[in-house]
Short mmCIF file of C-alpha atoms in Angstrom, two decimals:
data_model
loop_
_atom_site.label_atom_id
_atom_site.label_comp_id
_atom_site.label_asym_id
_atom_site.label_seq_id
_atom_site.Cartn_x
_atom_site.Cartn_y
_atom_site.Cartn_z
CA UNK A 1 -12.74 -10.80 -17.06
CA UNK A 2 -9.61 -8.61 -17.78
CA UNK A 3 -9.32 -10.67 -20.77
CA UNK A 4 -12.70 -10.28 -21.97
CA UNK A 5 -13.21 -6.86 -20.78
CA UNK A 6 -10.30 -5.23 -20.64
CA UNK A 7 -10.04 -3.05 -17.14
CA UNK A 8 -9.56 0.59 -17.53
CA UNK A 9 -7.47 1.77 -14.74
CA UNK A 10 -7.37 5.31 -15.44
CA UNK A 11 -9.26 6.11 -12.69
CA UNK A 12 -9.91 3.89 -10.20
CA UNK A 13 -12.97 4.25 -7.68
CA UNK A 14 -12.09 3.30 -4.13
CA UNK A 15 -14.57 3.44 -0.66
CA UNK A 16 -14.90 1.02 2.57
CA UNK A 17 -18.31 -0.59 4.01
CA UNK A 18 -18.68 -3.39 7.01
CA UNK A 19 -20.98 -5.83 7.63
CA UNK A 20 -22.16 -6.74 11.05
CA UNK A 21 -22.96 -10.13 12.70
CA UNK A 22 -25.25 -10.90 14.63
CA UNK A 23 -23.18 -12.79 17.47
CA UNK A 24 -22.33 -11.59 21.26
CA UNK A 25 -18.79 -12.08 21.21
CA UNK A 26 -15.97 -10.83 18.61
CA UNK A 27 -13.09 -13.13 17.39
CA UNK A 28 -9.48 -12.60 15.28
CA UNK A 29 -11.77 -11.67 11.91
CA UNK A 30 -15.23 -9.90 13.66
CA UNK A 31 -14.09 -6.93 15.76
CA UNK A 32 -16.52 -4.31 16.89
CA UNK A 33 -15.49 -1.19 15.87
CA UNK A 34 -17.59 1.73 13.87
CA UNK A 35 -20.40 0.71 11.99
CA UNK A 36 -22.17 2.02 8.97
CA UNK A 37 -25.46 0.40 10.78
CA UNK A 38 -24.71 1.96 13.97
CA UNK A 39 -24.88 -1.01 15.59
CA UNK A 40 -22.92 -2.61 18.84
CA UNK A 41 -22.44 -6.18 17.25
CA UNK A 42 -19.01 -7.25 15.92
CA UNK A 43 -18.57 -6.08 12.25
CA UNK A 44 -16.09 -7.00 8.89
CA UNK A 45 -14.63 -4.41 6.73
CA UNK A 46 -14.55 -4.90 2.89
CA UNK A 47 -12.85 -2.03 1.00
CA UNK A 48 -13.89 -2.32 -2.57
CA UNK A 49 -12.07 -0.90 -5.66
CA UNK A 50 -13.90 -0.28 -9.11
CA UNK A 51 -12.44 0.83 -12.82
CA UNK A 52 -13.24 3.76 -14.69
CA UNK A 53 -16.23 2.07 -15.63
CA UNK A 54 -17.52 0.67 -12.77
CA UNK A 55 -16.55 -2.46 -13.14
CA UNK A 56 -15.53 -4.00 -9.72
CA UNK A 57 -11.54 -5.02 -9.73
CA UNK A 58 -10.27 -5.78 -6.36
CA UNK A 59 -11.84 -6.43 -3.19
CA UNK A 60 -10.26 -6.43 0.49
CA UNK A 61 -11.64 -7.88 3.39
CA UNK A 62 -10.30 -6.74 7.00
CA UNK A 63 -10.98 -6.86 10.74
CA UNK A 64 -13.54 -4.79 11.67
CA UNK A 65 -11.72 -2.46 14.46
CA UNK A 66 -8.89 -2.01 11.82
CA UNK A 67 -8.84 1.74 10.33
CA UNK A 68 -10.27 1.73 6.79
CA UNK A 69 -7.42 4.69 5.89
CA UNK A 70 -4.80 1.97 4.91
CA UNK A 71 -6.79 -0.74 3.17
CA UNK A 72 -6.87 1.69 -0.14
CA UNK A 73 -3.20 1.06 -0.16
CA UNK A 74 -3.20 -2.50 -0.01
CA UNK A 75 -5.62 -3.52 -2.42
CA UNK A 76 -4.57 -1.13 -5.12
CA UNK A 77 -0.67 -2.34 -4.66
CA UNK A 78 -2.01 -6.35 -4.82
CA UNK A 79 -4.23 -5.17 -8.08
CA UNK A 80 -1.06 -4.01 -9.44
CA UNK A 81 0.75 -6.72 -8.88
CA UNK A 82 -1.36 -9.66 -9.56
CA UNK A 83 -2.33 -8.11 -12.82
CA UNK A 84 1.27 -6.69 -13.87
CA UNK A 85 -0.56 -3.38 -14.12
CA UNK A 86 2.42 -0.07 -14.37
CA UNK A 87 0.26 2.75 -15.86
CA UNK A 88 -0.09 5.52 -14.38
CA UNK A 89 -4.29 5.91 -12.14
CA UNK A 90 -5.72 8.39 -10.83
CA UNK A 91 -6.77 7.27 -7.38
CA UNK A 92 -10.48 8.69 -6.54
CA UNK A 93 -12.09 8.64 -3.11
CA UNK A 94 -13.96 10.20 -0.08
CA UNK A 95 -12.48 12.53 2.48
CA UNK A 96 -12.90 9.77 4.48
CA UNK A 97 -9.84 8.06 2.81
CA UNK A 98 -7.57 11.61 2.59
CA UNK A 99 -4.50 11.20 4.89
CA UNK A 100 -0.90 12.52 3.98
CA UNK A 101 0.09 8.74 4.21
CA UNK A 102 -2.38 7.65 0.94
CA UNK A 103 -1.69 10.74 -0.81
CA UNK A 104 2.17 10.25 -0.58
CA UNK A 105 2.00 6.53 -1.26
CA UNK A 106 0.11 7.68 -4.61
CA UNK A 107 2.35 9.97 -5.25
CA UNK A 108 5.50 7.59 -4.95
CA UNK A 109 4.09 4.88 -6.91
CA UNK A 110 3.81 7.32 -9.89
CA UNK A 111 -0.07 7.53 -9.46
CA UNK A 112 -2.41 10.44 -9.64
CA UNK A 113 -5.39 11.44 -6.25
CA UNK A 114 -8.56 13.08 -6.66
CA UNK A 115 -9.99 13.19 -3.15
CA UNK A 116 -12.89 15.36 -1.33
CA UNK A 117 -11.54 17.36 1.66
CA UNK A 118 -13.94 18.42 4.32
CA UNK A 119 -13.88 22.47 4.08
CA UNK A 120 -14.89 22.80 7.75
CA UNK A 121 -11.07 20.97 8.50
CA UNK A 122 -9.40 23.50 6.65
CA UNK A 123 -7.44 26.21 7.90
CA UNK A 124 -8.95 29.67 8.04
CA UNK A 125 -7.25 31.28 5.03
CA UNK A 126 -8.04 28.46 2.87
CA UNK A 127 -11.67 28.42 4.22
CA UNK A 128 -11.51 32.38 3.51
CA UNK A 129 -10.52 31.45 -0.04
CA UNK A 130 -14.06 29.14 -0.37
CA UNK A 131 -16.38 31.72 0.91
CA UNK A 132 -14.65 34.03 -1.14
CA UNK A 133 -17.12 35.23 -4.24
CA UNK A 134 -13.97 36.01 -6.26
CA UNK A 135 -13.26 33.62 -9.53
CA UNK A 136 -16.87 31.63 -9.24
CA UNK A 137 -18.50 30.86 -12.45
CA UNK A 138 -22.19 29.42 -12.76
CA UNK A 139 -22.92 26.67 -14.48
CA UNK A 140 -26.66 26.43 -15.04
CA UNK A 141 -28.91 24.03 -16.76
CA UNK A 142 -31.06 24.32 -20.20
CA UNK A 143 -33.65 26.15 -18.66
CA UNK A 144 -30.87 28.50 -17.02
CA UNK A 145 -31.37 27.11 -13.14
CA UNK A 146 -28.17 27.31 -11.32
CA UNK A 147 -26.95 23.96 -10.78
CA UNK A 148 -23.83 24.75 -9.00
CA UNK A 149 -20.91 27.36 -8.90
CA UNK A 150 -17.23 26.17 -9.03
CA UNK A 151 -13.80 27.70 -8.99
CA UNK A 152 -10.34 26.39 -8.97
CA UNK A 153 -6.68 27.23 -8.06
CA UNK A 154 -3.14 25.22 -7.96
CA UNK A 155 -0.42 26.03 -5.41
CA UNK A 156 1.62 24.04 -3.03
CA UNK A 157 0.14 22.85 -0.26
CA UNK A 158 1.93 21.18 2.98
CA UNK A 159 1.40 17.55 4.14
CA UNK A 160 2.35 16.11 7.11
CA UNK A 161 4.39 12.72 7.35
CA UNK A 162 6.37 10.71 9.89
CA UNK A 163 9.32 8.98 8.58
CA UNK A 164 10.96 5.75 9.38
CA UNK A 165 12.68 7.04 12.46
CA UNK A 166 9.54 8.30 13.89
CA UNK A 167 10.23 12.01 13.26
CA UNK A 168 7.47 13.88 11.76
CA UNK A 169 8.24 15.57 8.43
CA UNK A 170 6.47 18.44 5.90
CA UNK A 171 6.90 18.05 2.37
CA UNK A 172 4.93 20.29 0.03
CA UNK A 173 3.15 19.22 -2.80
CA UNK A 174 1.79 20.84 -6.13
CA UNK A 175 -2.00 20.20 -6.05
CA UNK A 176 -5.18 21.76 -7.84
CA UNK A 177 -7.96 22.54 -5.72
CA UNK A 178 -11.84 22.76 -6.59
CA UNK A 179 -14.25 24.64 -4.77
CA UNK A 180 -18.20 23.62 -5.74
CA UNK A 181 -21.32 25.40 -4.37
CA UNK A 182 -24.49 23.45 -4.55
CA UNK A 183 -27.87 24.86 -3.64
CA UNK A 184 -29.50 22.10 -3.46
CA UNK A 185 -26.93 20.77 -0.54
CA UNK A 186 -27.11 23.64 0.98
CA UNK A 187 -30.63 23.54 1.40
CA UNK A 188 -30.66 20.27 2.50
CA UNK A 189 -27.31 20.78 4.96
CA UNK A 190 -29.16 24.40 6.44
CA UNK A 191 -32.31 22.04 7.56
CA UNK A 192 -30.03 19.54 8.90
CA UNK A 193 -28.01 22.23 10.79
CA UNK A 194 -31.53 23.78 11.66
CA UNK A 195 -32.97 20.37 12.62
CA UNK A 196 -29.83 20.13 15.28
CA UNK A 197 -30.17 23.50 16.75
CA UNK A 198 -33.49 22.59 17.80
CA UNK A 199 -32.64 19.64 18.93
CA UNK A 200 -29.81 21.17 21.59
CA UNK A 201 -32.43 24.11 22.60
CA UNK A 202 -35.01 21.74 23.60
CA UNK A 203 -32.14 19.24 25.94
CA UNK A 204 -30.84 22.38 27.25
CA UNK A 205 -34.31 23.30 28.44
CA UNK A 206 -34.72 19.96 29.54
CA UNK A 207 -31.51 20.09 31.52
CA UNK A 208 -30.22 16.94 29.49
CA UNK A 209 -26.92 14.79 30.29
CA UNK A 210 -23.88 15.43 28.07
CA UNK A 211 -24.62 12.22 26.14
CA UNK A 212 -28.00 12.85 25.14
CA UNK A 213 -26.94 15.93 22.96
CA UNK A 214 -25.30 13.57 20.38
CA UNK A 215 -24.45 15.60 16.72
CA UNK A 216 -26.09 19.12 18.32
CA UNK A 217 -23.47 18.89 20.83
CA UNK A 218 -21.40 21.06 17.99
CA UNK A 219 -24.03 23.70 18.42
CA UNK A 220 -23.28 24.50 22.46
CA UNK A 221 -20.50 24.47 24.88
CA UNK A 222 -20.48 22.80 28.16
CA UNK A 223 -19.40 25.52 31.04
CA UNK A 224 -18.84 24.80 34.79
CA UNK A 225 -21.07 27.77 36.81
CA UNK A 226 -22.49 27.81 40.56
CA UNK A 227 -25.61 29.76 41.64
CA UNK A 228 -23.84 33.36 40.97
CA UNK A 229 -23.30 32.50 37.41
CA UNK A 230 -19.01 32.04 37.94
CA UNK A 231 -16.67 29.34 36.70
CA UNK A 232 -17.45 26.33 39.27
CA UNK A 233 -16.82 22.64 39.20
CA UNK A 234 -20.36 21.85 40.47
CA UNK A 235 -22.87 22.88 38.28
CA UNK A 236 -22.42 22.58 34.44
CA UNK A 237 -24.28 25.04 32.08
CA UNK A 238 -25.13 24.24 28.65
CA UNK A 239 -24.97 27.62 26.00
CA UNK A 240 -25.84 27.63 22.47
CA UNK A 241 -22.41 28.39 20.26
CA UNK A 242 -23.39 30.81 18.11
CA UNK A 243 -19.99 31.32 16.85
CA UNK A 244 -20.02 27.38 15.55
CA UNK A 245 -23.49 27.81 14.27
CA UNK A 246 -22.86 30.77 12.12
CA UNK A 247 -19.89 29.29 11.15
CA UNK A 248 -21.74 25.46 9.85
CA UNK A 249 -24.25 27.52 8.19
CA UNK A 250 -21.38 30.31 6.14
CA UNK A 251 -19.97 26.62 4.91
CA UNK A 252 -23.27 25.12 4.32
CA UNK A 253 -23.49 23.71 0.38
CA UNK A 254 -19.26 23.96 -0.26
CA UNK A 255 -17.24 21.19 -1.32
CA UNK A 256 -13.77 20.73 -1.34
CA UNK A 257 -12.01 18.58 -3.91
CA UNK A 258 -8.05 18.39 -4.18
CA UNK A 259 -5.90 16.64 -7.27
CA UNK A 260 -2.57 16.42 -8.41
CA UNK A 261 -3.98 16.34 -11.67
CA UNK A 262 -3.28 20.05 -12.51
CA UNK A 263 -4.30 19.79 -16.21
CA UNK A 264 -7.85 18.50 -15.32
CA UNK A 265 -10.62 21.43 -15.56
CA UNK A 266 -12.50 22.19 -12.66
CA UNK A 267 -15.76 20.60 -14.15
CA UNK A 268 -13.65 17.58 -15.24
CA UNK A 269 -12.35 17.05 -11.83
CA UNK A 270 -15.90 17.48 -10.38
CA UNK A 271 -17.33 15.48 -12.56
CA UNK A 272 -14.98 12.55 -12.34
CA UNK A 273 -15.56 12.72 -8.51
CA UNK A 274 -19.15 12.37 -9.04
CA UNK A 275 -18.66 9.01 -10.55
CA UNK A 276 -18.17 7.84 -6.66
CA UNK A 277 -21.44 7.56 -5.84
CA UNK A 278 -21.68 4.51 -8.19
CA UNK A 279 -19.15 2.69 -5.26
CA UNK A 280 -21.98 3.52 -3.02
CA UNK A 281 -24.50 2.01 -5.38
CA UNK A 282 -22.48 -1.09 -5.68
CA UNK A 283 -22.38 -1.60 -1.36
CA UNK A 284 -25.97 -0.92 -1.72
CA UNK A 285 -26.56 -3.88 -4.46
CA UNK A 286 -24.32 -6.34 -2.42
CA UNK A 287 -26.52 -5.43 0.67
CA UNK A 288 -29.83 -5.71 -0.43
CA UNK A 289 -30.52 -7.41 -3.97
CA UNK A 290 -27.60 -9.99 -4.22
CA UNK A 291 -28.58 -10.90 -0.14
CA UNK A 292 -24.54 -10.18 1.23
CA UNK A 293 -26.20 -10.35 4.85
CA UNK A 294 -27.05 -11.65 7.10
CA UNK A 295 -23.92 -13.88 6.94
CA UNK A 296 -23.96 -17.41 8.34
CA UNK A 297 -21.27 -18.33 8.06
CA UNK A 298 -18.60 -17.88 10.77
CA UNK A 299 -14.92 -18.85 9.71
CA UNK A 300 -12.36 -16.68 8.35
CA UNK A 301 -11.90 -18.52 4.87
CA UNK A 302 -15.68 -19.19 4.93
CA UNK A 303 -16.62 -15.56 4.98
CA UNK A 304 -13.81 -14.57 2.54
CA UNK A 305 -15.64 -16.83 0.12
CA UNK A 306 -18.98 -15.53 0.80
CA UNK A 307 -18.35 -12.12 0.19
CA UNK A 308 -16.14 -13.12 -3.05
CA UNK A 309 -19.11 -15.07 -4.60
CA UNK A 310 -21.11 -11.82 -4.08
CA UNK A 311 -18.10 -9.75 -5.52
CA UNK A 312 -18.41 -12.19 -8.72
CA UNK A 313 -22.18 -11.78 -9.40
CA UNK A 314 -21.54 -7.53 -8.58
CA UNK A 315 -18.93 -7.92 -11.36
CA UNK A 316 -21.30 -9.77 -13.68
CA UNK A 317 -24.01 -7.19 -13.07
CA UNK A 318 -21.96 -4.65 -13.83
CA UNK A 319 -20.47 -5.88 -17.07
CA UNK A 320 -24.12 -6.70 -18.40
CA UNK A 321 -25.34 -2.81 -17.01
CA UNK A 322 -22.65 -1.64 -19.13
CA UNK A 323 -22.90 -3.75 -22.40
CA UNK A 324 -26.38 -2.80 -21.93
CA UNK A 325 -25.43 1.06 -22.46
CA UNK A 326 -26.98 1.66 -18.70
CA UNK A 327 -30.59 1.27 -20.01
CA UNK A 328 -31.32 -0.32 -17.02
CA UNK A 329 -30.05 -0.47 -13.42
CA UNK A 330 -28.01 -3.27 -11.37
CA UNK A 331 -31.06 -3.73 -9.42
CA UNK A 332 -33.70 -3.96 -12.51
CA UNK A 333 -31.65 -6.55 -14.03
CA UNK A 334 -31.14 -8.82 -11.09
CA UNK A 335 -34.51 -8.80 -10.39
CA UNK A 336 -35.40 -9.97 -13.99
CA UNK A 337 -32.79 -12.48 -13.69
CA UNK A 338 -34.30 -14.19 -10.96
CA UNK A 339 -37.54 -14.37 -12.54
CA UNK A 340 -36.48 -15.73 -15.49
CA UNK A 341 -37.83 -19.09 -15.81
CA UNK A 342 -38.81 -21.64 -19.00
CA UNK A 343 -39.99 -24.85 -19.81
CA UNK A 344 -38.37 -27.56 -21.77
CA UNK A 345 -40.66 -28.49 -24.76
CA UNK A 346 -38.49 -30.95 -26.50
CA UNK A 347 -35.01 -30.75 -27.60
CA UNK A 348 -33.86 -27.83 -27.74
CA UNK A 349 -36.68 -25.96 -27.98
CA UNK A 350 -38.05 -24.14 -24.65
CA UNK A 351 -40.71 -21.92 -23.88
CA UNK A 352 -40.16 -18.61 -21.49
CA UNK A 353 -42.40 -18.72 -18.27
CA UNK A 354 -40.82 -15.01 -17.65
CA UNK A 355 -39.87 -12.83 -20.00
CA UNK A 356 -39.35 -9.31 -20.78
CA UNK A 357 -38.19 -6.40 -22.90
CA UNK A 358 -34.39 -6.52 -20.26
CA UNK A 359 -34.21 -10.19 -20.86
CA UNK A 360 -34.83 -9.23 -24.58
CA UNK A 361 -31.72 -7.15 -24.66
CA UNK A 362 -29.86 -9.45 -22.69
CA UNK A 363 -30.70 -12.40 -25.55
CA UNK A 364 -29.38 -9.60 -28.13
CA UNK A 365 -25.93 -9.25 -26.68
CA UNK A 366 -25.61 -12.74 -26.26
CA UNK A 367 -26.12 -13.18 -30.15
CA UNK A 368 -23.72 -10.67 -30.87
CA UNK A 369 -21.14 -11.68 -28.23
CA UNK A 370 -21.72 -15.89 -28.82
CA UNK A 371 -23.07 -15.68 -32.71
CA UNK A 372 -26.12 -17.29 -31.27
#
């Protein structure tokens, strides 16, 4: 494929899924651990890594209790070495995937980070700096809606490490960081937030166990009291936080993004990052539409060729999406690939059963790649 389609590792797109299986007890491979599904069964990890342009490069399969944090490492240093790649990419992921350990080992094998940093994790004066209206610009669309507002700064920020030894070290590192406002999330994060608060009034009315409270737990505080209303260790008391809900609903709609790209714009840098939803696509694809589970298979090596097969036909998909110009979607073209059916007439000569305007375009590219 590299030959054919030459890979272009100038920013590479990196997230982590599982898979679950439907058995009762876990083994070496199928650990329980925490699952995209929510569910209790055992589960797989598969970190997946795609090109600039989508196109699916390295895959990583790992036990599911293992910590998804350093798989980003491994499967970008085997890329790099199975396919003698030395340029310099710019490594993009989730906050998820932001640790001081992946952002150093980027930094040490001469490659660039663009990762999203959850603003309610950040310290107070750099949360000051978001809510700050200072040094915002609007960027609207054609008919002048505001489609987000973004503003951007670079400095030297401290990251935590431990070393060899054990001892736990700060080195500080020049980054640029984005700051994005989006209505429309905020909208959507204020009804959550509302949605929640309700939620924690009505099991605090209800005089509801710890456990039921679940996400709204955020929204109260849990306070020992006996029948005077003082500190006790009988009774517990459930309040509403208002200090943590006006502070979820201040930071409702901001994203953080940091890089040690320092030349990339602000809109360049949010942009690019944008592109990551595409990973997210691709888990999607392998989950539903090219059938990745239920798995039946039980084995180590058996699995590991299960999910490469499905890695393969994601790959495939995604080089015909693109040599396609994105006219159509992974989905729309699987789905007319499985109906595609003809008849032999005679020799060499067959009549379509299925056929339509994708597989029409498909035919095209072949003529032009094959000199059919």
């Amino acid at each position: 494929i590299n030959r054919k389609y030459p890979f272009d590792t100038s920013h590479t797109y990196f997230d982590c899924t599982n898979f679950y299986f439907e058995i009762d007890r876990e083994d070496d491979f199928r650990r329980k651990g925490p699952s995209k599904e929510n569910r209790k069964d055992p589960i797989v990890g598969m970190g997946l890594l795609l090109d600039a342009h989508q196109i699916p490069i390295g895959m990583k399969l790992y036990p599911g209790n293992e910590s998804e944090k350093p798989v980003i490492r491994k499967v970008i240093d085997d890329l790099k070495s199975r396919n003698s790649i030395s340029g310099k990419t710019i490594q993009v992921a989730d906050k998820g995937l932001n640790c001081s350990e992946n952002i150093l080992h980027a930094v040490k094998s001469g490659d660039g980070y663009l990762f999203s940093k959850s603003v309610k994790q950040l310290p107070e004066t750099e949360q000051v700096w978001v809510l700050l209206e200072n040094d915002y610009r609007d960027v609207k669309n054609e008919k002048g809606d505001l489609l987000y507002r973004i503003k951007e700064c670079v400095d030297d920020f401290p990251y935590k490490y431990t070393d060899g030894q054990g001892r736990e070290k700060i080195v500080r590192l020049q980054e640029k960081r984005v700051a994005v406002y989006n209505p429309q999330l905020a909208k959507k994060q204020k009804n959550e937030i509302s949605r929640q608060i309700e939620k924690a009034k009505i099991l605090r009315a209800g005089q509801a166990k710890r456990s039921e409270y679940g996400d709204s737990a955020k929204f109260v505080t849990f306070q020992a009291v006996d029948e005077e209303g003082k500190e006790s260790k009988a009774k517990v008391k459930v309040l509403m936080n208002e200090k943590a809900i006006e502070k979820a609903q201040a930071l409702a709609g901001y994203n953080l993004f940091v890089t040690s790209e320092i030349h990339m714009s602000g809109s360049e840098v949010y942009h690019t990052y944008h592109n990551l939803w595409r990973i997210e696509e691709s888990f999607k694809v392998t989950k539903s539409e090219l059938e990745a589970r239920p798995v039946y298979v039980w084995t180590k090596e058996h699995i590991e060729a299960h999910f490469l097969t499905c890695f393969v036909a994601l790959t495939i998909a995604r080089i015909l999406e693109n040599k396609l110009e994105h006219k159509y979607s992974v989905g729309t073209i699987l789905e007319s690939l499985s109906k595609a059916e003809c008849s032999l007439v005679q020799q060499n000569y067959y009549l379509f059963d299925y056929y339509d305007e994708l597989l029409k375009d498909i035919g095209l590219i072949l003529e032009n790649v094959f000199g059919l």
